CSV table of C-alpha atoms in Angstrom, one decimal:
chain,number,residue,atom,x,y,z
Q,204,MET,CA,87.1,122.9,161.2
Q,205,TYR,CA,88.4,125.7,163.6
Q,206,ILE,CA,87.3,129.6,162.6
Q,207,ASN,CA,89.4,132.4,164.0
Q,208,ASN,CA,91.1,129.5,166.4
Q,209,LYS,CA,87.9,128.9,168.0
Q,210,PHE,CA,85.6,125.6,167.2
Q,211,PRO,CA,82.0,126.5,166.1
Q,212,THR,CA,79.5,126.2,168.9
Q,213,HIS,CA,76.9,124.4,166.9
Q,214,PRO,CA,78.5,122.3,163.8
Q,215,SER,CA,76.2,120.0,162.3
Q,216,PHE,CA,77.6,117.1,162.4
Q,217,LEU,CA,78.0,116.9,166.1
Q,218,GLN,CA,74.2,117.9,166.5
Q,219,GLY,CA,72.2,114.6,168.0
Q,220,LEU,CA,75.7,112.9,168.3
Q,221,ARG,CA,74.8,110.3,171.2
Q,222,VAL,CA,78.0,110.0,173.5
Q,223,LEU,CA,77.7,107.4,176.5
Q,224,LEU,CA,80.0,109.1,179.1
Q,225,VAL,CA,80.9,106.5,181.7
Q,226,ASP,CA,83.0,107.8,184.6
Q,227,ASN,CA,82.4,107.2,188.6
Q,228,ASP,CA,83.6,110.6,189.3
Q,229,VAL,CA,80.0,112.6,189.6
Q,230,ASN,CA,81.5,116.0,189.7
Q,231,PHE,CA,83.3,115.1,186.1
Q,232,CYS,CA,79.9,113.9,184.9
Q,233,LYS,CA,78.1,117.0,186.2
Q,234,SER,CA,80.6,119.4,184.6
Q,235,PHE,CA,81.4,117.8,181.3
Q,236,THR,CA,77.9,116.4,180.4
Q,237,PRO,CA,76.6,120.5,179.9
Q,238,MET,CA,79.7,121.5,178.1
Q,239,LEU,CA,79.4,118.7,175.8
Q,240,GLN,CA,75.3,119.4,175.4
Q,241,SER,CA,76.3,123.0,174.6
Q,242,TYR,CA,78.1,121.7,171.4
Q,243,GLY,CA,74.5,119.5,170.3
Q,244,VAL,CA,75.7,116.4,171.6
Q,245,SER,CA,73.1,114.0,173.5
Q,246,VAL,CA,75.0,112.8,176.4
Q,247,GLN,CA,74.0,110.0,178.9
Q,248,ALA,CA,76.4,109.6,181.8
Q,249,ALA,CA,76.6,106.4,183.6
Q,250,PHE,CA,78.6,104.6,186.2
Q,251,LEU,CA,80.7,101.6,185.1
Q,252,GLY,CA,78.4,99.1,186.5
Q,253,GLN,CA,75.5,100.2,184.7
Q,254,ALA,CA,77.2,101.4,181.6
Q,255,LEU,CA,76.8,97.8,179.4
Q,256,GLU,CA,73.1,97.9,180.0
Q,257,ILE,CA,72.6,101.6,179.0
Q,258,PHE,CA,74.8,101.0,176.1
Q,259,LEU,CA,72.8,98.1,174.7
Q,260,GLN,CA,69.3,100.3,175.4
Q,261,TRP,CA,70.5,103.4,174.1
Q,262,GLN,CA,73.0,102.4,171.2
Q,263,PRO,CA,75.3,105.7,171.3
Q,264,ASP,CA,77.4,106.6,168.5
Q,265,ILE,CA,80.6,107.1,170.8
Q,266,LEU,CA,81.5,105.6,173.9
Q,267,LEU,CA,83.8,107.8,176.2
Q,268,SER,CA,84.9,105.6,179.6
Q,269,ASP,CA,87.3,106.1,182.3
Q,270,ILE,CA,89.8,103.5,182.4
Q,271,SER,CA,90.9,103.2,186.2
Q,272,THR,CA,88.2,103.5,188.5
Q,273,PRO,CA,87.9,101.6,192.2
Q,274,ASN,CA,86.7,98.0,191.7
Q,275,GLN,CA,86.0,98.1,188.0
Q,276,ASP,CA,87.9,99.6,184.9
Q,277,GLY,CA,86.9,100.6,181.4
Q,278,TYR,CA,88.7,97.7,180.2
Q,279,ALA,CA,86.5,95.1,181.0
Q,280,LEU,CA,83.8,97.3,179.8
Q,281,ILE,CA,85.5,97.8,176.1
Q,282,HIS,CA,86.2,94.0,175.7
Q,283,GLN,CA,82.4,93.6,176.6
Q,284,VAL,CA,81.7,96.3,174.1
Q,285,ARG,CA,83.9,95.1,171.5
Q,286,THR,CA,82.3,91.5,171.4
Q,287,LEU,CA,79.2,92.5,171.5
Q,288,THR,CA,79.1,95.2,168.6
Q,289,GLY,CA,81.4,92.8,166.7
Q,290,GLU,CA,78.8,90.4,166.5
Q,291,ARG,CA,76.9,92.8,165.4
Q,292,GLY,CA,78.9,94.2,162.8
Q,293,LYS,CA,78.9,97.9,164.2
Q,294,VAL,CA,82.0,99.0,165.8
Q,295,VAL,CA,81.4,102.2,168.0
Q,296,PRO,CA,84.5,104.5,168.5
Q,297,ALA,CA,85.5,104.6,171.9
Q,298,ILE,CA,87.8,107.0,173.8
Q,299,ALA,CA,89.3,106.3,177.2
Q,300,LEU,CA,89.5,108.8,179.6
Q,301,THR,CA,92.3,108.6,182.7
Q,302,SER,CA,93.7,111.5,185.0
Q,303,THR,CA,96.9,109.1,185.1
Q,304,VAL,CA,99.1,109.9,182.2
Q,305,ARG,CA,101.8,107.3,181.4
Q,306,GLU,CA,102.7,106.1,177.9
Q,307,ASP,CA,102.0,102.1,178.7
Q,308,MET,CA,98.3,103.4,179.5
Q,309,TYR,CA,97.6,104.9,176.1
Q,310,GLN,CA,99.2,101.8,174.4
Q,311,HIS,CA,97.3,99.4,176.8
Q,312,ALA,CA,93.9,101.5,176.2
Q,313,LEU,CA,94.5,101.3,172.5
Q,314,LEU,CA,95.5,97.5,172.7
Q,315,ALA,CA,92.3,96.9,174.8
Q,316,GLY,CA,90.2,98.2,171.8
Q,317,PHE,CA,89.9,102.2,172.2
Q,318,SER,CA,90.3,104.2,169.7
Q,319,LEU,CA,91.9,107.1,171.3
Q,320,CYS,CA,93.2,107.7,174.8
Q,321,VAL,CA,92.6,111.3,176.5
Q,322,ALA,CA,94.1,112.5,179.7
Q,323,LYS,CA,92.0,114.6,182.2
Q,324,PRO,CA,91.6,117.6,182.4
Q,325,VAL,CA,89.9,117.7,179.1
Q,326,VAL,CA,90.3,121.0,176.7
Q,327,VAL,CA,86.8,121.0,175.8
Q,328,ASP,CA,87.2,122.8,172.5
Q,329,ASP,CA,90.2,120.1,171.3
Q,330,PHE,CA,87.9,117.1,172.8
Q,331,VAL,CA,84.9,118.3,170.5
Q,332,ALA,CA,87.0,118.5,167.6
Q,333,VAL,CA,88.0,115.1,168.1
Q,334,LEU,CA,84.4,114.0,168.6
Q,335,GLY,CA,83.7,115.5,165.5
Q,336,ILE,CA,86.5,113.7,163.6
Q,337,LEU,CA,85.3,110.0,165.1
Q,338,ALA,CA,81.5,111.0,164.2
Q,339,ILE,CA,82.7,112.1,160.4
Q,340,ALA,CA,84.7,108.8,160.4
Q,341,ASN,CA,81.9,106.7,161.6
Q,342,ASN,CA,79.7,108.0,159.4
Q,343,PRO,CA,81.1,109.9,156.3
Q,344,HIS,CA,77.8,110.1,154.5
Q,345,PRO,CA,75.5,111.2,157.2
Q,346,HIS,CA,72.8,112.4,154.4
Q,347,ALA,CA,73.2,108.9,152.4
Q,348,ASN,CA,71.1,107.1,155.0
């Protein structure tokens, strides 16, 4: 995926990928959204309180959610998402984002239903490569539809 140690800026497997970014840190959303968009990713940012409604309406390909925010947490969101998507038969990959790096948080996130857990600050090229892997794994034959 990397050419000359650099991730391509417009890989075809990321074009049009729909990512819901859930985080109560407005500055993180304002800085991270355009970075993802520069790779061709379509991003919708939301606060936890509105995330489930946006998830249901927009139907993203991948969910990114902070797991530790004041008054709410991403664990409740992933539980709701997994319950709803399980009923519909479609599993949406989900990445837990956290600024608190502890081994037990990674394990708890995976057990709660997240596909991966990533620590902030995020290294954009590496993170976009992970998004690409999840996108391809979730839809290995994009032209077969």
